[in-house]
PDB file of C-alpha atoms in Angstrom:
ATOM      1  CA  GLY A  56       0.316   0.135  -0.010  1.00  0.00           C
ATOM      2  CA  GLU A  57       1.098   3.470  -0.018  1.00  0.00           C
ATOM      3  CA  SER A  58       1.398   5.403   3.096  1.00  0.00           C
ATOM      4  CA  VAL A  59       0.177   9.411   2.823  1.00  0.00           C
ATOM      5  CA  GLY A  60       2.128  11.984   5.775  1.00  0.00           C
ATOM      6  CA  LEU A  61       4.242  14.666   6.374  1.00  0.00           C
ATOM      7  CA  HIS A  62       8.134  13.899   5.913  1.00  0.00           C
ATOM      8  CA  LEU A  63      10.269  15.354   8.118  1.00  0.00           C
ATOM      9  CA  PRO A  64      14.113  16.763   6.949  1.00  0.00           C
ATOM     10  CA  THR A  65      15.924  14.123   7.265  1.00  0.00           C
ATOM     11  CA  LEU A  66      20.095  14.265   7.824  1.00  0.00           C
ATOM     12  CA  SER A  67      21.583  10.418   8.581  1.00  0.00           C
ATOM     13  CA  VAL A  68      25.592  10.453   9.504  1.00  0.00           C
ATOM     14  CA  GLN A  69      28.016   8.408  11.267  1.00  0.00           C
ATOM     15  CA  GLU A  70      28.781   7.298  14.673  1.00  0.00           C
ATOM     16  CA  GLY A  71      31.142   9.698  16.092  1.00  0.00           C
ATOM     17  CA  ASP A  72      30.996  12.849  13.354  1.00  0.00           C
ATOM     18  CA  ASN A  73      29.144  15.668  13.869  1.00  0.00           C
ATOM     19  CA  SER A  74      25.749  16.419  13.235  1.00  0.00           C
ATOM     20  CA  ILE A  75      24.119  20.278  11.923  1.00  0.00           C
ATOM     21  CA  ILE A  76      20.944  21.115  11.882  1.00  0.00           C
ATOM     22  CA  ASN A  77      19.186  24.367  10.547  1.00  0.00           C
ATOM     23  CA  CYS A  78      16.054  25.493  11.026  1.00  0.00           C
ATOM     24  CA  ALA A  79      14.642  29.290  10.258  1.00  0.00           C
ATOM     25  CA  TYR A  80      12.799  31.085  12.490  1.00  0.00           C
ATOM     26  CA  SER A  81       9.439  33.958  11.506  1.00  0.00           C
ATOM     27  CA  ASN A  82       9.649  36.224  13.752  1.00  0.00           C
ATOM     28  CA  SER A  83      12.193  39.103  14.304  1.00  0.00           C
ATOM     29  CA  ALA A  84      10.279  39.979  17.927  1.00  0.00           C
ATOM     30  CA  SER A  85      11.666  37.040  18.538  1.00  0.00           C
ATOM     31  CA  ASP A  86      14.333  37.149  21.637  1.00  0.00           C
ATOM     32  CA  TYR A  87      14.646  33.475  22.857  1.00  0.00           C
ATOM     33  CA  PHE A  88      15.126  30.329  20.939  1.00  0.00           C
ATOM     34  CA  ILE A  89      15.295  26.566  22.377  1.00  0.00           C
ATOM     35  CA  TRP A  90      16.322  23.845  20.577  1.00  0.00           C
ATOM     36  CA  TYR A  91      14.723  20.307  21.722  1.00  0.00           C
ATOM     37  CA  LYS A  92      14.873  16.767  21.392  1.00  0.00           C
ATOM     38  CA  GLN A  93      11.794  14.624  20.667  1.00  0.00           C
ATOM     39  CA  GLU A  94      12.711  10.439  20.925  1.00  0.00           C
ATOM     40  CA  SER A  95       8.808   8.579  19.094  1.00  0.00           C
ATOM     41  CA  GLY A  96       6.197   8.814  21.264  1.00  0.00           C
ATOM     42  CA  LYS A  97       8.037  11.174  24.399  1.00  0.00           C
ATOM     43  CA  GLY A  98       7.725  14.696  25.025  1.00  0.00           C
ATOM     44  CA  PRO A  99       9.890  17.387  23.237  1.00  0.00           C
ATOM     45  CA  GLN A 100      13.264  17.020  25.760  1.00  0.00           C
ATOM     46  CA  PHE A 101      14.932  20.336  26.801  1.00  0.00           C
ATOM     47  CA  ILE A 102      18.659  20.626  25.676  1.00  0.00           C
ATOM     48  CA  ILE A 103      20.118  24.113  24.749  1.00  0.00           C
ATOM     49  CA  ASP A 104      18.828  27.669  24.656  1.00  0.00           C
ATOM     50  CA  ILE A 105      20.240  30.886  23.234  1.00  0.00           C
ATOM     51  CA  ARG A 106      19.094  34.658  23.792  1.00  0.00           C
ATOM     52  CA  SER A 107      18.919  36.641  21.356  1.00  0.00           C
ATOM     53  CA  ASN A 108      21.909  39.111  22.347  1.00  0.00           C
ATOM     54  CA  MET A 109      24.566  36.478  22.112  1.00  0.00           C
ATOM     55  CA  ASP A 110      24.972  34.528  18.655  1.00  0.00           C
ATOM     56  CA  LYS A 111      26.537  31.400  20.187  1.00  0.00           C
ATOM     57  CA  ARG A 112      26.333  29.363  23.480  1.00  0.00           C
ATOM     58  CA  GLN A 113      27.792  26.119  24.068  1.00  0.00           C
ATOM     59  CA  GLY A 114      26.819  22.482  25.961  1.00  0.00           C
ATOM     60  CA  GLN A 115      27.952  19.656  26.192  1.00  0.00           C
ATOM     61  CA  ARG A 116      28.359  18.244  23.225  1.00  0.00           C
ATOM     62  CA  VAL A 117      26.175  21.035  21.955  1.00  0.00           C
ATOM     63  CA  THR A 118      26.295  24.231  20.258  1.00  0.00           C
ATOM     64  CA  VAL A 119      24.024  26.843  19.909  1.00  0.00           C
ATOM     65  CA  LEU A 120      24.647  29.095  16.880  1.00  0.00           C
ATOM     66  CA  LEU A 121      22.284  32.572  16.192  1.00  0.00           C
ATOM     67  CA  ASN A 122      21.675  35.064  12.727  1.00  0.00           C
ATOM     68  CA  LYS A 123      19.573  36.873  13.685  1.00  0.00           C
ATOM     69  CA  THR A 124      20.892  38.883   9.762  1.00  0.00           C
ATOM     70  CA  VAL A 125      18.777  36.241   8.361  1.00  0.00           C
ATOM     71  CA  LYS A 126      16.269  34.963  11.273  1.00  0.00           C
ATOM     72  CA  HIS A 127      18.763  31.429  11.917  1.00  0.00           C
ATOM     73  CA  LEU A 128      19.688  29.161  13.897  1.00  0.00           C
ATOM     74  CA  SER A 129      21.527  26.039  14.039  1.00  0.00           C
ATOM     75  CA  LEU A 130      22.138  23.245  16.545  1.00  0.00           C
ATOM     76  CA  GLN A 131      25.394  21.362  16.426  1.00  0.00           C
ATOM     77  CA  ILE A 132      25.949  18.595  18.195  1.00  0.00           C
ATOM     78  CA  ALA A 133      29.600  16.944  18.322  1.00  0.00           C
ATOM     79  CA  ALA A 134      30.899  13.273  17.989  1.00  0.00           C
ATOM     80  CA  THR A 135      26.947  11.779  17.167  1.00  0.00           C
ATOM     81  CA  GLN A 136      25.815   8.928  19.182  1.00  0.00           C
ATOM     82  CA  PRO A 137      22.822   6.180  18.493  1.00  0.00           C
ATOM     83  CA  GLY A 138      20.867   7.604  21.174  1.00  0.00           C
ATOM     84  CA  ASP A 139      21.119  11.343  19.502  1.00  0.00           C
ATOM     85  CA  SER A 140      18.950   9.753  17.136  1.00  0.00           C
ATOM     86  CA  ALA A 141      15.431  11.607  17.764  1.00  0.00           C
ATOM     87  CA  VAL A 142      13.569  14.687  15.732  1.00  0.00           C
ATOM     88  CA  TYR A 143      15.335  18.315  16.259  1.00  0.00           C
ATOM     89  CA  PHE A 144      13.113  21.027  16.558  1.00  0.00           C
ATOM     90  CA  CYS A 145      13.567  24.693  17.437  1.00  0.00           C
ATOM     91  CA  ALA A 146      11.241  26.930  18.887  1.00  0.00           C
ATOM     92  CA  GLU A 147      10.812  30.944  19.476  1.00  0.00           C
ATOM     93  CA  SER A 148       9.876  33.320  21.534  1.00  0.00           C
ATOM     94  CA  ASN A 149       9.055  36.740  23.256  1.00  0.00           C
ATOM     95  CA  ALA A 150       7.979  37.931  26.397  1.00  0.00           C
ATOM     96  CA  GLY A 151       5.142  39.831  23.921  1.00  0.00           C
ATOM     97  CA  ASN A 152       3.469  36.830  23.896  1.00  0.00           C
ATOM     98  CA  ASN A 153       3.332  35.049  27.000  1.00  0.00           C
ATOM     99  CA  ARG A 154       6.628  33.096  26.293  1.00  0.00           C
ATOM    100  CA  LYS A 155       4.158  30.475  24.377  1.00  0.00           C
ATOM    101  CA  LEU A 156       6.897  28.441  22.046  1.00  0.00           C
ATOM    102  CA  ILE A 157       6.533  28.850  18.374  1.00  0.00           C
ATOM    103  CA  TRP A 158       8.344  25.557  16.290  1.00  0.00           C
ATOM    104  CA  GLY A 159       9.686  25.521  13.405  1.00  0.00           C
ATOM    105  CA  LEU A 160       9.784  22.155  10.869  1.00  0.00           C
ATOM    106  CA  GLY A 161      11.663  19.282  12.659  1.00  0.00           C
ATOM    107  CA  THR A 162      14.604  16.967  11.550  1.00  0.00           C
ATOM    108  CA  SER A 163      15.169  13.317  11.973  1.00  0.00           C
ATOM    109  CA  LEU A 164      17.951  12.607  13.020  1.00  0.00           C
ATOM    110  CA  ALA A 165      19.422   9.325  12.194  1.00  0.00           C
ATOM    111  CA  VAL A 166      22.871   7.945  13.795  1.00  0.00           C
ATOM    112  CA  ASN A 167      24.262   4.894  11.761  1.00  0.00           C
ATOM    113  CA  PRO A 168      26.518   3.142  13.965  1.00  0.00           C
TER     114      PRO A 168
ATOM    115  CA  ASP B 142      11.571  12.228  33.380  1.00  0.00           C
ATOM    116  CA  THR B 143      10.944  16.095  33.648  1.00  0.00           C
ATOM    117  CA  GLY B 144       9.255  15.729  36.506  1.00  0.00           C
ATOM    118  CA  VAL B 145       5.604  17.070  34.482  1.00  0.00           C
ATOM    119  CA  SER B 146       3.796  14.109  34.484  1.00  0.00           C
ATOM    120  CA  GLN B 147       0.225  13.513  32.397  1.00  0.00           C
ATOM    121  CA  ASP B 148      -2.578  11.477  32.044  1.00  0.00           C
ATOM    122  CA  PRO B 149      -3.197   9.683  31.119  1.00  0.00           C
ATOM    123  CA  ARG B 150      -0.710   8.979  28.790  1.00  0.00           C
ATOM    124  CA  HIS B 151      -2.975   7.443  26.145  1.00  0.00           C
ATOM    125  CA  LYS B 152      -6.828   7.029  25.294  1.00  0.00           C
ATOM    126  CA  ILE B 153      -9.781   5.561  22.919  1.00  0.00           C
ATOM    127  CA  THR B 154     -12.214   7.104  22.076  1.00  0.00           C
ATOM    128  CA  LYS B 155     -15.827   7.483  19.989  1.00  0.00           C
ATOM    129  CA  ARG B 156     -16.370  10.047  17.954  1.00  0.00           C
ATOM    130  CA  GLY B 157     -19.121  12.006  20.401  1.00  0.00           C
ATOM    131  CA  GLN B 158     -17.757  11.589  23.006  1.00  0.00           C
ATOM    132  CA  ASN B 159     -16.182  13.692  25.844  1.00  0.00           C
ATOM    133  CA  VAL B 160     -11.962  13.090  27.574  1.00  0.00           C
ATOM    134  CA  THR B 161     -10.516  15.294  29.638  1.00  0.00           C
ATOM    135  CA  PHE B 162      -7.395  14.708  30.477  1.00  0.00           C
ATOM    136  CA  ARG B 163      -4.470  15.943  33.454  1.00  0.00           C
ATOM    137  CA  CYS B 164      -1.341  17.552  33.758  1.00  0.00           C
ATOM    138  CA  ASP B 165       0.228  18.125  37.134  1.00  0.00           C
ATOM    139  CA  PRO B 166       3.477  20.727  36.314  1.00  0.00           C
ATOM    140  CA  ILE B 167       6.157  21.218  39.042  1.00  0.00           C
ATOM    141  CA  SER B 168       5.131  22.485  41.776  1.00  0.00           C
ATOM    142  CA  GLU B 169       7.379  25.320  42.112  1.00  0.00           C
ATOM    143  CA  HIS B 170       6.591  26.174  38.114  1.00  0.00           C
ATOM    144  CA  ASN B 171       3.620  28.876  37.605  1.00  0.00           C
ATOM    145  CA  ARG B 172       3.241  28.717  34.927  1.00  0.00           C
ATOM    146  CA  LEU B 173       1.357  26.397  32.754  1.00  0.00           C
ATOM    147  CA  TYR B 174       1.121  25.812  28.401  1.00  0.00           C
ATOM    148  CA  TRP B 175      -1.098  23.810  26.572  1.00  0.00           C
ATOM    149  CA  TYR B 176       0.212  22.406  22.688  1.00  0.00           C
ATOM    150  CA  ARG B 177      -1.015  20.046  20.861  1.00  0.00           C
ATOM    151  CA  GLN B 178       0.954  17.593  17.892  1.00  0.00           C
ATOM    152  CA  THR B 179       0.029  15.683  15.593  1.00  0.00           C
ATOM    153  CA  LEU B 180       2.283  12.688  12.967  1.00  0.00           C
ATOM    154  CA  GLY B 181       5.090  15.006  11.515  1.00  0.00           C
ATOM    155  CA  GLN B 182       4.397  17.964  12.979  1.00  0.00           C
ATOM    156  CA  GLY B 183       6.197  20.424  15.296  1.00  0.00           C
ATOM    157  CA  PRO B 184       3.509  21.138  18.659  1.00  0.00           C
ATOM    158  CA  GLU B 185       0.938  23.750  18.254  1.00  0.00           C
ATOM    159  CA  PHE B 186       0.531  26.684  21.738  1.00  0.00           C
ATOM    160  CA  LEU B 187      -3.182  25.726  22.499  1.00  0.00           C
ATOM    161  CA  THR B 188      -3.049  27.491  26.125  1.00  0.00           C
ATOM    162  CA  TYR B 189      -1.163  29.235  29.111  1.00  0.00           C
ATOM    163  CA  PHE B 190      -1.905  30.219  32.138  1.00  0.00           C
ATOM    164  CA  GLN B 191      -0.457  31.639  34.692  1.00  0.00           C
ATOM    165  CA  ASN B 192      -1.644  30.459  38.481  1.00  0.00           C
ATOM    166  CA  GLU B 193      -4.676  30.519  38.458  1.00  0.00           C
ATOM    167  CA  ALA B 194      -5.447  32.699  35.166  1.00  0.00           C
ATOM    168  CA  GLN B 195      -6.185  31.438  31.973  1.00  0.00           C
ATOM    169  CA  LEU B 196      -4.508  34.815  30.220  1.00  0.00           C
ATOM    170  CA  GLU B 197      -4.070  33.223  26.468  1.00  0.00           C
ATOM    171  CA  LYS B 198      -6.372  31.183  24.386  1.00  0.00           C
ATOM    172  CA  SER B 199      -4.979  29.819  20.731  1.00  0.00           C
ATOM    173  CA  ARG B 200      -7.765  29.954  17.869  1.00  0.00           C
ATOM    174  CA  LEU B 201      -7.466  26.102  18.168  1.00  0.00           C
ATOM    175  CA  LEU B 202      -8.949  25.977  21.043  1.00  0.00           C
ATOM    176  CA  SER B 203     -12.549  26.151  19.750  1.00  0.00           C
ATOM    177  CA  ASP B 204     -16.126  25.752  22.073  1.00  0.00           C
ATOM    178  CA  ARG B 205     -15.279  22.057  22.419  1.00  0.00           C
ATOM    179  CA  PHE B 206     -12.349  22.680  24.038  1.00  0.00           C
ATOM    180  CA  SER B 207     -11.979  23.875  27.883  1.00  0.00           C
ATOM    181  CA  ALA B 208      -9.120  23.884  29.652  1.00  0.00           C
ATOM    182  CA  GLU B 209      -8.926  24.884  33.668  1.00  0.00           C
ATOM    183  CA  ARG B 210      -6.198  25.288  36.310  1.00  0.00           C
ATOM    184  CA  PRO B 211      -8.196  25.858  39.506  1.00  0.00           C
ATOM    185  CA  LYS B 212      -5.880  26.224  42.331  1.00  0.00           C
ATOM    186  CA  GLY B 213      -2.639  26.967  40.614  1.00  0.00           C
ATOM    187  CA  SER B 214      -1.362  23.795  40.581  1.00  0.00           C
ATOM    188  CA  PHE B 215      -3.012  20.528  38.627  1.00  0.00           C
ATOM    189  CA  SER B 216      -3.976  21.546  35.282  1.00  0.00           C
ATOM    190  CA  THR B 217      -7.346  19.858  32.582  1.00  0.00           C
ATOM    191  CA  LEU B 218      -8.112  20.275  29.500  1.00  0.00           C
ATOM    192  CA  GLU B 219     -11.380  18.932  28.430  1.00  0.00           C
ATOM    193  CA  ILE B 220     -12.605  18.273  25.139  1.00  0.00           C
ATOM    194  CA  GLN B 221     -16.262  17.975  24.221  1.00  0.00           C
ATOM    195  CA  ARG B 222     -18.119  15.764  21.164  1.00  0.00           C
ATOM    196  CA  THR B 223     -14.605  14.419  20.521  1.00  0.00           C
ATOM    197  CA  GLU B 224     -13.537  14.631  16.402  1.00  0.00           C
ATOM    198  CA  GLN B 225     -12.307  12.358  14.592  1.00  0.00           C
ATOM    199  CA  GLY B 226      -9.900  14.904  13.944  1.00  0.00           C
ATOM    200  CA  ASP B 227      -9.051  15.826  17.749  1.00  0.00           C
ATOM    201  CA  SER B 228      -6.713  12.974  16.987  1.00  0.00           C
ATOM    202  CA  ALA B 229      -2.842  14.214  18.386  1.00  0.00           C
ATOM    203  CA  MET B 230      -0.894  13.699  21.413  1.00  0.00           C
ATOM    204  CA  TYR B 231      -1.825  16.379  24.272  1.00  0.00           C
ATOM    205  CA  LEU B 232       1.475  17.926  25.616  1.00  0.00           C
ATOM    206  CA  CYS B 233       1.411  19.806  28.832  1.00  0.00           C
ATOM    207  CA  ALA B 234       4.821  22.225  30.552  1.00  0.00           C
ATOM    208  CA  SER B 235       5.943  23.989  33.002  1.00  0.00           C
ATOM    209  CA  ARG B 236       7.979  27.131  33.537  1.00  0.00           C
ATOM    210  CA  GLY B 237       9.261  29.093  35.947  1.00  0.00           C
ATOM    211  CA  GLY B 238      11.824  31.106  34.991  1.00  0.00           C
ATOM    212  CA  GLY B 239      13.946  29.693  32.511  1.00  0.00           C
ATOM    213  CA  GLU B 240      13.134  27.183  29.759  1.00  0.00           C
ATOM    214  CA  GLN B 241       9.278  24.617  29.059  1.00  0.00           C
ATOM    215  CA  PHE B 242       9.572  21.119  30.548  1.00  0.00           C
ATOM    216  CA  PHE B 243       7.236  18.859  28.852  1.00  0.00           C
ATOM    217  CA  GLY B 244       4.894  16.258  30.529  1.00  0.00           C
ATOM    218  CA  PRO B 245       5.195  12.477  27.902  1.00  0.00           C
ATOM    219  CA  GLY B 246       1.932  13.509  26.980  1.00  0.00           C
ATOM    220  CA  THR B 247      -1.549  12.157  26.264  1.00  0.00           C
ATOM    221  CA  ARG B 248      -1.802  10.595  22.760  1.00  0.00           C
ATOM    222  CA  LEU B 249      -5.782  10.934  21.990  1.00  0.00           C
ATOM    223  CA  THR B 250      -6.946   8.636  19.223  1.00  0.00           C
ATOM    224  CA  VAL B 251     -10.665   9.124  18.187  1.00  0.00           C
ATOM    225  CA  LEU B 252     -12.113   6.655  16.590  1.00  0.00           C
TER     226      LEU B 252
END
């Protein structure tokens, strides 16, 4: 049979390689940005955040880059592991809208052992 | 485990029935959000509470949907006269001063 549905962008990497996931955001008034990881059947899990007064922030194995000029956000994962396989979403918010999150299109990351 | 719990985790119901979901946020968080997520999509905002006050509702929240947070702690989301288009994952998140922490979600299937 044939399945019909929305196909997420997919990034396939080898274990140990670095991964870069990109996201375009929509609202120039957004001042807070978050990356979430979502595994199948689970709620989104916080990875890292960044405020608009910064252009780079590093965590453990992850780095977020923010380019406000072109409204672009990226997530870099170093030494990608099989446990990193999931769907990754960026989200934006601002203080003027009760900090509700506006979500980008997710990217499915597949890590090949 | 983020500290946000939701109940039930799964609900199967027939079209036209009413359903109610519960969210227990992190205890010291005064802000609570409900989102809906369909397969392959990012979550969509439904409603926001600060303490017991419902401060914002999305246009997605039709008159069949109602949410409460009576004592500023747990929250309930009720859907009346369910339709097949209501089938989705319903996510709850709570926030103190920083990021939103999400519960595991309630998966609703309307037959």
